[in-house]
Each structure stands twice: as C-alpha cells, then as structure tokens.
mmCIF file of C-alpha atoms and ligand atoms in Angstrom:
data_model
loop_
_atom_site.group_PDB
_atom_site.id
_atom_site.type_symbol
_atom_site.label_atom_id
_atom_site.label_comp_id
_atom_site.label_asym_id
_atom_site.label_seq_id
_atom_site.Cartn_x
_atom_site.Cartn_y
_atom_site.Cartn_z
ATOM 1 C CA MET A 1 -49.983 -111.397 -196.681
ATOM 2 C CA GLN A 2 -46.699 -110.757 -198.400
ATOM 3 C CA SER A 3 -43.700 -112.650 -197.085
ATOM 4 C CA GLN A 4 -41.220 -110.904 -199.336
ATOM 5 C CA ARG A 5 -40.788 -107.349 -198.056
ATOM 6 C CA PRO A 6 -37.604 -105.761 -199.467
ATOM 7 C CA ARG A 7 -38.477 -102.576 -197.571
ATOM 8 C CA ARG A 8 -37.410 -104.258 -194.287
ATOM 9 C CA ASN A 9 -33.759 -103.736 -195.315
ATOM 10 C CA ARG A 10 -34.413 -100.036 -195.799
ATOM 11 C CA LYS A 11 -36.357 -99.332 -192.631
ATOM 12 C CA ASN A 12 -33.770 -97.234 -190.811
ATOM 13 C CA GLU A 13 -30.429 -95.571 -191.416
ATOM 14 C CA GLY A 14 -28.512 -98.242 -189.489
ATOM 15 C CA ILE A 15 -29.839 -101.073 -191.641
ATOM 16 C CA ARG A 16 -29.331 -99.051 -194.801
ATOM 17 C CA GLN A 17 -25.682 -98.519 -193.794
ATOM 18 C CA LEU A 18 -25.278 -102.219 -192.997
ATOM 19 C CA VAL A 19 -26.513 -103.455 -196.359
ATOM 20 C CA ALA A 20 -25.018 -100.687 -198.553
ATOM 21 C CA GLN A 21 -22.947 -102.256 -201.343
ATOM 22 C CA THR A 22 -21.116 -99.165 -202.578
ATOM 23 C CA GLU A 23 -18.968 -96.521 -200.995
ATOM 24 C CA ILE A 24 -16.981 -93.530 -202.076
ATOM 25 C CA GLN A 25 -13.904 -92.122 -200.350
ATOM 26 C CA ALA A 26 -11.479 -89.318 -201.135
ATOM 27 C CA LYS A 27 -8.856 -91.911 -202.062
ATOM 28 C CA HIS A 28 -10.929 -92.862 -205.115
ATOM 29 C CA LEU A 29 -10.755 -89.386 -206.591
ATOM 30 C CA ILE A 30 -8.427 -87.820 -209.134
ATOM 31 C CA TYR A 31 -8.739 -84.052 -209.465
ATOM 32 C CA PRO A 32 -8.168 -82.643 -212.991
ATOM 33 C CA VAL A 33 -6.636 -79.153 -212.709
ATOM 34 C CA PHE A 34 -5.810 -76.452 -215.245
ATOM 35 C CA VAL A 35 -2.441 -74.680 -215.148
ATOM 36 C CA CYS A 36 -1.484 -71.353 -216.737
ATOM 37 C CA GLU A 37 1.712 -69.289 -217.013
ATOM 38 C CA GLY A 38 2.405 -66.602 -214.421
ATOM 39 C CA THR A 39 2.629 -66.183 -210.683
ATOM 40 C CA ASN A 40 -0.132 -65.761 -208.144
ATOM 41 C CA LEU A 41 -2.636 -65.943 -210.960
ATOM 42 C CA GLU A 42 -6.143 -67.396 -210.864
ATOM 43 C CA ALA A 43 -8.245 -67.147 -214.029
ATOM 44 C CA PRO A 44 -11.790 -68.456 -213.496
ATOM 45 C CA ILE A 45 -13.290 -70.613 -216.256
ATOM 46 C CA THR A 46 -16.673 -69.095 -217.119
ATOM 47 C CA THR A 47 -18.328 -72.286 -218.299
ATOM 48 C CA MET A 48 -17.100 -74.240 -215.246
ATOM 49 C CA PRO A 49 -18.220 -72.199 -212.230
ATOM 50 C CA GLY A 50 -15.852 -72.809 -209.309
ATOM 51 C CA GLN A 51 -12.948 -74.013 -211.503
ATOM 52 C CA SER A 52 -9.957 -71.874 -212.530
ATOM 53 C CA ARG A 53 -6.717 -71.935 -214.401
ATOM 54 C CA LEU A 54 -3.992 -71.500 -211.770
ATOM 55 C CA SER A 55 -0.344 -70.498 -212.023
ATOM 56 C CA PRO A 56 2.009 -73.231 -210.709
ATOM 57 C CA ASP A 57 2.753 -71.440 -207.401
ATOM 58 C CA LEU A 58 -0.924 -70.918 -206.612
ATOM 59 C CA LEU A 59 -1.762 -74.488 -207.649
ATOM 60 C CA SER A 60 0.876 -75.742 -205.240
ATOM 61 C CA LYS A 61 -0.657 -73.673 -202.409
ATOM 62 C CA LYS A 62 -4.120 -75.017 -203.136
ATOM 63 C CA ILE A 63 -2.810 -78.578 -203.224
ATOM 64 C CA SER A 64 -1.696 -78.083 -199.611
ATOM 65 C CA GLU A 65 -5.373 -77.461 -198.767
ATOM 66 C CA TRP A 66 -6.732 -80.290 -200.921
ATOM 67 C CA LYS A 67 -4.273 -82.742 -199.374
ATOM 68 C CA LYS A 68 -5.791 -82.030 -195.975
ATOM 69 C CA LEU A 69 -9.092 -83.285 -197.396
ATOM 70 C CA GLY A 70 -7.440 -86.546 -198.410
ATOM 71 C CA LEU A 71 -6.939 -85.777 -202.114
ATOM 72 C CA ASN A 72 -3.733 -87.267 -203.456
ATOM 73 C CA HIS A 73 -4.071 -87.578 -207.208
ATOM 74 C CA PHE A 74 -4.010 -84.677 -209.649
ATOM 75 C CA ALA A 75 -4.322 -84.687 -213.435
ATOM 76 C CA LEU A 76 -2.551 -81.666 -214.958
ATOM 77 C CA PHE A 77 -3.801 -79.785 -218.018
ATOM 78 C CA PRO A 78 -1.589 -76.882 -219.166
ATOM 79 C CA GLN A 79 -2.995 -73.921 -221.069
ATOM 80 C CA ILE A 80 -0.566 -73.146 -223.872
ATOM 81 C CA ALA A 81 -0.383 -69.691 -225.487
ATOM 82 C CA GLU A 82 -1.658 -69.625 -229.076
ATOM 83 C CA THR A 83 1.741 -68.258 -230.230
ATOM 84 C CA LYS A 84 3.500 -71.409 -228.954
ATOM 85 C CA LYS A 85 1.269 -73.808 -230.872
ATOM 86 C CA ASP A 86 2.307 -75.405 -234.170
ATOM 87 C CA SER A 87 1.121 -78.277 -236.360
ATOM 88 C CA ARG A 88 3.382 -80.826 -234.619
ATOM 89 C CA GLY A 89 2.772 -79.627 -231.066
ATOM 90 C CA THR A 90 6.520 -78.994 -230.598
ATOM 91 C CA GLU A 91 5.908 -77.153 -227.317
ATOM 92 C CA ALA A 92 4.847 -80.481 -225.770
ATOM 93 C CA LEU A 93 8.527 -81.530 -225.847
ATOM 94 C CA ASN A 94 9.969 -78.267 -224.456
ATOM 95 C CA ASP A 95 12.014 -79.001 -221.331
ATOM 96 C CA LYS A 96 11.460 -75.413 -220.201
ATOM 97 C CA GLY A 97 7.728 -75.379 -220.913
ATOM 98 C CA LEU A 98 4.816 -74.839 -218.535
ATOM 99 C CA LEU A 99 4.208 -78.547 -217.866
ATOM 100 C CA PRO A 100 7.771 -79.463 -216.732
ATOM 101 C CA GLN A 101 7.880 -76.301 -214.594
ATOM 102 C CA THR A 102 4.627 -77.284 -212.950
ATOM 103 C CA ILE A 103 5.596 -80.912 -212.346
ATOM 104 C CA LYS A 104 8.872 -79.796 -210.759
ATOM 105 C CA ARG A 105 7.198 -77.243 -208.535
ATOM 106 C CA LEU A 106 4.527 -79.673 -207.350
ATOM 107 C CA LYS A 107 6.937 -82.549 -206.806
ATOM 108 C CA ASP A 108 9.332 -80.287 -204.864
ATOM 109 C CA ASP A 109 6.519 -79.047 -202.628
ATOM 110 C CA HIS A 110 4.505 -82.283 -202.363
ATOM 111 C CA PRO A 111 6.691 -85.327 -203.072
ATOM 112 C CA GLU A 112 3.991 -87.757 -201.940
ATOM 113 C CA ILE A 113 1.236 -86.827 -204.397
ATOM 114 C CA ASN A 114 0.550 -88.667 -207.650
ATOM 115 C CA LEU A 115 0.661 -86.637 -210.826
ATOM 116 C CA ILE A 116 -1.059 -87.714 -214.006
ATOM 117 C CA THR A 117 -0.221 -85.979 -217.268
ATOM 118 C CA ASP A 118 -2.174 -86.100 -220.505
ATOM 119 C CA VAL A 119 -0.574 -87.414 -223.682
ATOM 120 C CA ALA A 120 -2.300 -85.847 -226.700
ATOM 121 C CA LEU A 121 -1.361 -82.997 -228.992
ATOM 122 C CA ASP A 122 -4.509 -80.868 -228.783
ATOM 123 C CA PRO A 123 -3.460 -78.249 -226.181
ATOM 124 C CA PHE A 124 -0.179 -77.774 -228.112
ATOM 125 C CA SER A 125 -1.456 -78.099 -231.684
ATOM 126 C CA SER A 126 -2.323 -75.164 -233.928
ATOM 127 C CA ASP A 127 -4.962 -77.455 -235.479
ATOM 128 C CA GLY A 128 -6.524 -78.318 -232.121
ATOM 129 C CA HIS A 129 -6.418 -82.047 -232.916
ATOM 130 C CA ASP A 130 -4.964 -84.842 -230.780
ATOM 131 C CA GLY A 131 -2.661 -86.013 -233.575
ATOM 132 C CA VAL A 132 -0.758 -84.557 -236.532
ATOM 133 C CA VAL A 133 -2.943 -83.279 -239.371
ATOM 134 C CA GLU A 134 -1.983 -83.490 -243.045
ATOM 135 C CA ASN A 135 -4.361 -82.652 -245.887
ATOM 136 C CA GLY A 136 -7.268 -82.721 -243.478
ATOM 137 C CA LYS A 137 -6.396 -86.190 -242.159
ATOM 138 C CA ILE A 138 -5.130 -87.206 -238.728
ATOM 139 C CA LEU A 139 -2.004 -89.296 -239.299
ATOM 140 C CA ASN A 140 -1.862 -92.273 -236.956
ATOM 141 C CA ASP A 141 1.716 -93.577 -236.977
ATOM 142 C CA VAL A 142 3.406 -90.181 -237.214
ATOM 143 C CA SER A 143 1.313 -89.076 -234.243
ATOM 144 C CA VAL A 144 2.205 -92.194 -232.232
ATOM 145 C CA GLU A 145 5.917 -91.357 -232.714
ATOM 146 C CA ILE A 146 5.443 -87.868 -231.294
ATOM 147 C CA LEU A 147 3.137 -89.064 -228.505
ATOM 148 C CA SER A 148 5.769 -91.599 -227.435
ATOM 149 C CA GLN A 149 8.374 -88.834 -227.233
ATOM 150 C CA MET A 150 5.909 -86.710 -225.302
ATOM 151 C CA ALA A 151 5.272 -89.509 -222.784
ATOM 152 C CA LEU A 152 9.026 -90.051 -222.394
ATOM 153 C CA LYS A 153 9.564 -86.337 -221.702
ATOM 154 C CA GLN A 154 6.801 -86.346 -219.103
ATOM 155 C CA ALA A 155 8.378 -89.364 -217.392
ATOM 156 C CA GLU A 156 11.755 -87.590 -217.367
ATOM 157 C CA TRP A 157 10.110 -84.511 -215.872
ATOM 158 C CA GLY A 158 8.844 -86.656 -213.012
ATOM 159 C CA THR A 159 5.213 -87.502 -213.702
ATOM 160 C CA ASP A 160 3.867 -90.645 -212.026
ATOM 161 C CA TRP A 161 1.333 -91.599 -214.675
ATOM 162 C CA VAL A 162 1.099 -90.801 -218.371
ATOM 163 C CA ALA A 163 -2.450 -90.724 -219.658
ATOM 164 C CA PRO A 164 -2.731 -91.049 -223.449
ATOM 165 C CA SER A 165 -6.037 -89.392 -224.369
ATOM 166 C CA ASP A 166 -5.424 -89.256 -228.110
ATOM 167 C CA MET A 167 -7.128 -92.496 -229.301
ATOM 168 C CA MET A 168 -4.480 -93.277 -231.944
ATOM 169 C CA ASP A 169 -4.091 -96.999 -232.710
ATOM 170 C CA GLY A 170 -1.146 -98.750 -231.075
ATOM 171 C CA ARG A 171 -0.091 -95.861 -228.888
ATOM 172 C CA ILE A 172 -0.136 -97.724 -225.585
ATOM 173 C CA GLY A 173 2.285 -100.377 -226.848
ATOM 174 C CA ALA A 174 4.568 -97.774 -228.423
ATOM 175 C CA ILE A 175 4.584 -95.617 -225.290
ATOM 176 C CA ARG A 176 5.227 -98.616 -222.996
ATOM 177 C CA LYS A 177 8.156 -99.684 -225.166
ATOM 178 C CA THR A 178 9.641 -96.186 -225.295
ATOM 179 C CA LEU A 179 9.336 -95.774 -221.523
ATOM 180 C CA ASP A 180 10.804 -99.196 -220.775
ATOM 181 C CA GLN A 181 13.761 -98.744 -223.123
ATOM 182 C CA ALA A 182 14.632 -95.503 -221.338
ATOM 183 C CA GLY A 183 14.414 -97.186 -217.935
ATOM 184 C CA PHE A 184 11.020 -95.775 -216.909
ATOM 185 C CA THR A 185 9.566 -99.172 -216.105
ATOM 186 C CA ASP A 186 7.785 -97.720 -213.055
ATOM 187 C CA THR A 187 5.835 -95.041 -214.898
ATOM 188 C CA ASN A 188 2.179 -96.093 -215.030
ATOM 189 C CA ILE A 189 -0.095 -95.783 -218.044
ATOM 190 C CA LEU A 190 -3.685 -94.677 -217.608
ATOM 191 C CA ALA A 191 -5.232 -95.350 -221.008
ATOM 192 C CA TYR A 192 -8.196 -93.353 -222.215
ATOM 193 C CA SER A 193 -9.411 -96.554 -223.844
ATOM 194 C CA ALA A 194 -13.075 -95.836 -224.498
ATOM 195 C CA LYS A 195 -13.048 -92.159 -225.272
ATOM 196 C CA TYR A 196 -16.103 -91.074 -227.211
ATOM 197 C CA ALA A 197 -16.474 -88.233 -229.733
ATOM 198 C CA SER A 198 -18.652 -86.307 -227.321
ATOM 199 C CA SER A 199 -20.316 -82.934 -227.015
ATOM 200 C CA PHE A 200 -19.651 -82.992 -223.270
ATOM 201 C CA TYR A 201 -16.058 -81.714 -223.628
ATOM 202 C CA GLY A 202 -17.151 -78.151 -224.479
ATOM 203 C CA PRO A 203 -16.138 -76.377 -221.240
ATOM 204 C CA PHE A 204 -12.733 -78.141 -221.168
ATOM 205 C CA ARG A 205 -11.975 -76.905 -224.676
ATOM 206 C CA ASP A 206 -12.981 -73.388 -223.550
ATOM 207 C CA ALA A 207 -10.648 -73.658 -220.578
ATOM 208 C CA LEU A 208 -7.633 -74.583 -222.710
ATOM 209 C CA GLN A 209 -8.742 -72.894 -225.938
ATOM 210 C CA SER A 210 -8.075 -76.254 -227.535
ATOM 211 C CA ALA A 211 -11.144 -76.822 -229.724
ATOM 212 C CA PRO A 212 -10.392 -78.333 -233.164
ATOM 213 C CA LYS A 213 -9.853 -75.591 -235.768
ATOM 214 C CA PHE A 214 -11.672 -77.656 -238.388
ATOM 215 C CA GLY A 215 -13.878 -80.735 -238.438
ATOM 216 C CA ASP A 216 -14.445 -82.974 -235.441
ATOM 217 C CA LYS A 217 -12.670 -85.870 -233.710
ATOM 218 C CA LYS A 218 -14.862 -88.654 -235.114
ATOM 219 C CA THR A 219 -12.091 -90.441 -237.041
ATOM 220 C CA TYR A 220 -10.285 -91.239 -233.813
ATOM 221 C CA GLN A 221 -12.650 -90.843 -230.845
ATOM 222 C CA MET A 222 -15.382 -93.474 -230.594
ATOM 223 C CA ASP A 223 -18.903 -93.387 -231.976
ATOM 224 C CA PRO A 224 -21.443 -93.002 -229.109
ATOM 225 C CA ARG A 225 -23.603 -95.670 -230.772
ATOM 226 C CA ASN A 226 -21.012 -98.382 -230.100
ATOM 227 C CA SER A 227 -20.312 -100.571 -227.115
ATOM 228 C CA ASP A 228 -18.481 -103.690 -228.466
ATOM 229 C CA GLU A 229 -15.784 -101.401 -229.802
ATOM 230 C CA ALA A 230 -15.092 -100.177 -226.244
ATOM 231 C CA VAL A 231 -14.328 -103.759 -225.246
ATOM 232 C CA ARG A 232 -12.022 -104.127 -228.239
ATOM 233 C CA GLU A 233 -10.167 -100.891 -227.437
ATOM 234 C CA ALA A 234 -9.797 -101.782 -223.751
ATOM 235 C CA LEU A 235 -8.538 -105.312 -224.448
ATOM 236 C CA LEU A 236 -5.975 -103.959 -226.913
ATOM 237 C CA ASP A 237 -4.783 -101.339 -224.423
ATOM 238 C CA ILE A 238 -4.483 -103.929 -221.648
ATOM 239 C CA GLU A 239 -2.533 -106.247 -223.923
ATOM 240 C CA GLU A 240 -0.261 -103.361 -224.917
ATOM 241 C CA GLY A 241 0.498 -102.556 -221.286
ATOM 242 C CA ALA A 242 -2.148 -100.233 -219.804
ATOM 243 C CA ASP A 243 -2.230 -100.238 -215.994
ATOM 244 C CA MET A 244 -5.722 -98.769 -215.860
ATOM 245 C CA VAL A 245 -8.350 -98.210 -218.554
ATOM 246 C CA MET A 246 -10.698 -95.256 -218.661
ATOM 247 C CA VAL A 247 -14.174 -94.529 -219.947
ATOM 248 C CA LYS A 248 -14.981 -90.973 -220.987
ATOM 249 C CA PRO A 249 -17.396 -89.204 -220.656
ATOM 250 C CA GLY A 250 -18.771 -90.790 -217.496
ATOM 251 C CA LEU A 251 -22.442 -90.427 -216.679
ATOM 252 C CA PRO A 252 -23.926 -91.041 -220.136
ATOM 253 C CA TYR A 253 -21.611 -94.070 -220.467
ATOM 254 C CA LEU A 254 -22.200 -96.009 -217.227
ATOM 255 C CA ASP A 255 -23.087 -99.062 -219.323
ATOM 256 C CA ILE A 256 -19.586 -98.973 -220.821
ATOM 257 C CA ILE A 257 -17.947 -98.712 -217.379
ATOM 258 C CA SER A 258 -19.958 -101.688 -216.259
ATOM 259 C CA ARG A 259 -19.029 -103.702 -219.359
ATOM 260 C CA LEU A 260 -15.342 -102.922 -219.070
ATOM 261 C CA LYS A 261 -15.403 -103.811 -215.376
ATOM 262 C CA GLU A 262 -16.608 -107.295 -216.393
ATOM 263 C CA ILE A 263 -13.849 -107.959 -218.915
ATOM 264 C CA SER A 264 -10.899 -105.951 -217.627
ATOM 265 C CA SER A 265 -7.969 -107.415 -215.709
ATOM 266 C CA VAL A 266 -6.869 -103.902 -214.699
ATOM 267 C CA PRO A 267 -8.883 -101.285 -212.759
ATOM 268 C CA VAL A 268 -11.368 -99.111 -214.629
ATOM 269 C CA ALA A 269 -11.495 -95.325 -214.245
ATOM 270 C CA ALA A 270 -14.356 -92.970 -215.117
ATOM 271 C CA TYR A 271 -13.941 -89.383 -216.300
ATOM 272 C CA ASN A 272 -16.799 -87.205 -215.073
ATOM 273 C CA VAL A 273 -16.080 -84.598 -217.764
ATOM 274 C CA SER A 274 -16.418 -80.831 -217.942
ATOM 275 C CA GLY A 275 -19.874 -80.825 -219.557
ATOM 276 C CA GLU A 276 -21.239 -83.131 -216.856
ATOM 277 C CA TYR A 277 -19.828 -80.756 -214.242
ATOM 278 C CA ALA A 278 -21.368 -77.747 -215.981
ATOM 279 C CA MET A 279 -24.785 -79.458 -216.156
ATOM 280 C CA ILE A 280 -25.028 -80.055 -212.421
ATOM 281 C CA LYS A 281 -23.724 -76.543 -211.690
ATOM 282 C CA ALA A 282 -26.312 -75.003 -214.026
ATOM 283 C CA ALA A 283 -29.175 -77.046 -212.587
ATOM 284 C CA ALA A 284 -28.113 -76.178 -209.029
ATOM 285 C CA ALA A 285 -27.816 -72.471 -209.918
ATOM 286 C CA MET A 286 -31.482 -72.442 -210.945
ATOM 287 C CA LYS A 287 -32.295 -74.370 -207.779
ATOM 288 C CA ALA A 288 -33.561 -77.340 -209.759
ATOM 289 C CA LEU A 289 -31.719 -79.735 -207.459
ATOM 290 C CA ASP A 290 -29.624 -79.967 -204.318
ATOM 291 C CA GLU A 291 -26.064 -79.726 -205.649
ATOM 292 C CA ASP A 292 -24.271 -81.624 -202.863
ATOM 293 C CA LYS A 293 -26.721 -84.521 -202.983
ATOM 294 C CA ALA A 294 -26.671 -84.692 -206.774
ATOM 295 C CA VAL A 295 -22.870 -84.734 -206.767
ATOM 296 C CA MET A 296 -22.630 -87.544 -204.206
ATOM 297 C CA GLU A 297 -25.259 -89.593 -206.032
ATOM 298 C CA THR A 298 -23.219 -89.166 -209.204
ATOM 299 C CA MET A 299 -20.053 -90.400 -207.478
ATOM 300 C CA ILE A 300 -21.870 -93.418 -206.060
ATOM 301 C CA ALA A 301 -23.251 -94.209 -209.515
ATOM 302 C CA PHE A 302 -19.720 -94.377 -210.937
ATOM 303 C CA ARG A 303 -18.582 -96.644 -208.130
ATOM 304 C CA ARG A 304 -21.668 -98.874 -208.448
ATOM 305 C CA ALA A 305 -21.044 -99.217 -212.185
ATOM 306 C CA GLY A 306 -17.545 -100.500 -211.402
ATOM 307 C CA ALA A 307 -15.175 -97.533 -211.463
ATOM 308 C CA SER A 308 -12.190 -97.818 -209.128
ATOM 309 C CA ALA A 309 -11.068 -94.246 -209.753
ATOM 310 C CA ILE A 310 -13.088 -91.174 -210.711
ATOM 311 C CA LEU A 311 -11.635 -88.117 -212.395
ATOM 312 C CA THR A 312 -13.891 -85.280 -211.376
ATOM 313 C CA TYR A 313 -13.865 -81.499 -211.026
ATOM 314 C CA PHE A 314 -16.069 -82.045 -207.970
ATOM 315 C CA ALA A 315 -13.158 -83.761 -206.125
ATOM 316 C CA PRO A 316 -12.573 -81.063 -203.436
ATOM 317 C CA GLN A 317 -16.318 -80.664 -202.874
ATOM 318 C CA VAL A 318 -16.812 -84.427 -202.507
ATOM 319 C CA ALA A 319 -13.822 -84.741 -200.179
ATOM 320 C CA GLU A 320 -15.127 -81.867 -198.055
ATOM 321 C CA LEU A 321 -18.601 -83.422 -197.845
ATOM 322 C CA LEU A 322 -17.135 -86.786 -196.897
ATOM 323 C CA ARG A 323 -15.094 -85.159 -194.158
ATOM 324 C CA LYS A 324 -18.202 -83.523 -192.736
ATOM 325 C CA GLN A 325 -20.203 -86.678 -193.462
ATOM 326 C CA GLN A 326 -23.104 -84.487 -194.497
ATOM 327 C CA VAL A 327 -24.425 -86.665 -197.267
HETATM 328 C C1 LIG B 1 -7.484 -83.983 -224.684
HETATM 329 C C2 LIG B 1 -8.543 -84.105 -223.655
HETATM 330 C C3 LIG B 1 -9.882 -83.651 -223.699
HETATM 331 C C4 LIG B 1 -10.422 -83.895 -222.421
HETATM 332 C C5 LIG B 1 -9.425 -84.500 -221.657
HETATM 333 N N1 LIG B 1 -8.260 -84.652 -222.442
HETATM 334 C C6 LIG B 1 -10.642 -82.940 -224.769
HETATM 335 C C7 LIG B 1 -10.887 -83.571 -226.069
HETATM 336 O O1 LIG B 1 -10.634 -84.758 -226.306
HETATM 337 O O2 LIG B 1 -11.351 -82.843 -226.948
HETATM 338 C C8 LIG B 1 -11.814 -83.528 -221.986
HETATM 339 C C9 LIG B 1 -12.053 -83.469 -220.511
HETATM 340 C C10 LIG B 1 -13.308 -82.783 -220.081
HETATM 341 O O3 LIG B 1 -14.175 -82.417 -220.894
HETATM 342 O O4 LIG B 1 -13.438 -82.588 -218.874
HETATM 343 N N2 LIG B 1 -7.390 -84.975 -225.623
#
C-alpha cells in the first residue's frame, strides 16, 4: 500500500482552495490601451480581436466601466500620425500632443487611477526604432538624452509611472536623475529590463503602425537565447533607480520572470504581449480551447512564476471573470 498519496490534497474543491498557493486579483492587472486622435472614435485593431484604438473621450468613458471591475492601472500607447513623425521623435515632447491631452483628460475624470506611459521613440520616430538612428546605427547616448526629456515631459503632464521600453544602456539612471532634479521624486519608474527582440510584438506594431522601417531591434533588445543577461540588465536597472522591473514577452519567458523574482529587491512585472493575446484569441476562435479558462490559467502562470503585476490586454475579461467567480 502507498502511504504517500498527493491526490488526497486534491480530492475536492474545498481542499484545493485551502492548499492553493497562487491567486490572481484585479488589483494585479495593468491594462495597456491604445489612444488615437479624434472624438467618439473607436478603431478596432484587426490582429487583436476585441481591442481598439480609442479617442481620449471614449477611453475615459470606458475607464469608468473598467474601474467598476476593479481595474486601476492603465498603460497608455498613443497612435501618432505618420506626418508627425521625424527621425528624433520630436512629437514625443509636444506639450499639445495626443499623449498630454489624454493624460489630462483621464486625470481630470479619474484622479484616482494610475497612469503608466511608455518612454521609447518608436511610435514617434519616422524610422520606427526606439532610439535615434544615424547611418543605420541606433545611437545610445543621444537617445538617452531625448528619452530623459521625454520622461520629464510625461511627469510634467501628470503621469504616475514612466516606463522606459527602449533598452538603451544607462537610461534608468539618466531618467531618475532628470526627474529628481526637476522635483519629480515621486514619479515611479517601471523598467522594461528584460525586453527581448521578439516576434510576439507584431499586432502591437500593427496597432500603432510603429514597425521598424529597416532592420530589426536586435542591437538593443535582448537575444532570446540568453538568461544571465536578463539578471545583469535587471540588477543595473535596480541600481539605477527602477521601482519595478519587467520581463517581456511573458509566456515564453516564464523562466526569466522566475529568475528575476529570485534576485530582485523590487517587484517584477510581466508583459503578456500582443502576440500572446492574438494566439489565444485565434485558438479560441477555432474552438481549439476554452478562452476564459485558458486566459485565467495564463494569469495564474505569471503569478506562480513570481510576477507581482501583469500587463495584459485580457485585463477587463479577467476582472469580469473574477467578479463572477466563474473560473
Ligand atoms: C515600444 C513597445 C513595444 C511594445 C511595448 N512598447 C514594441 C516594440 O518594442 O517593438 C510591445 C507590446 C506588445 O506587443 O503588446 N518600445
């Protein structure tokens, strides 16, 4: 007879609830949203079924609904017209641009929410790269200068968190210093520390029409074959002042989340990116799996791996399911 029977702890729902080590709640979620110019405008994103670019007024209305589900954190991604893009991403510093308008509108309507804004040149750059390009090369230090100015502008406009997603060297330290010198000591930094050169960003680049015009992002985003380098990047970012470090993409990189959780003195976030969203949506559309269950399992996997926060396009769906406690 066996004395060791692990199945005893799984024998009914009550026991399974009692011994469960991981949980997910709406408070763990950050919802990445796309903003476009205009009023009362919703432009669906074909490759991300269920997600749209929204004009600031409509986004604000929807946030009223999402708040009721317990969602409180929103990452803003503006879609910039091609005619406003240039090689230095000048539009990123425009006080009258789409991003400052949106931040103001959302903060006026919902002072209690947390806004997270991306610091990288790609949505504003005519080259579609995260930094400044010269002779086919991405210039590090010149880019860091501009990114610091961009972060400062975003802080002035009222963002709660700046999230450098550019992967230039030394940008966290430079941004922290710039913010502090201007008195923005309370603005948090969410560092995209382990951001990989990934094929899973496709739908996001469709949504913002921000794909690189030439080459790829391999000289700054990380090589998917590497793991030690993620530790190095995260430790540097923490030393330079990051308040949270992020791993991106999420699902194919759970090992990295778990490793960073072990070594990090600040919380770790996971970005469940656009391609991961599109995969589940496509599989569900062909009835290959139960979408709600697959989504919740995915969220639990991030939490089990060690993520405190999860950026996910599934945020409203997850929050709704949690409210109904259907999964
Ligand atoms: C911009 C940025 C990207 C994403 C978030 N910030 C695209 C990229 O690096 O090319 C991707 C997010 C997603 O795919 O959901 N630097």
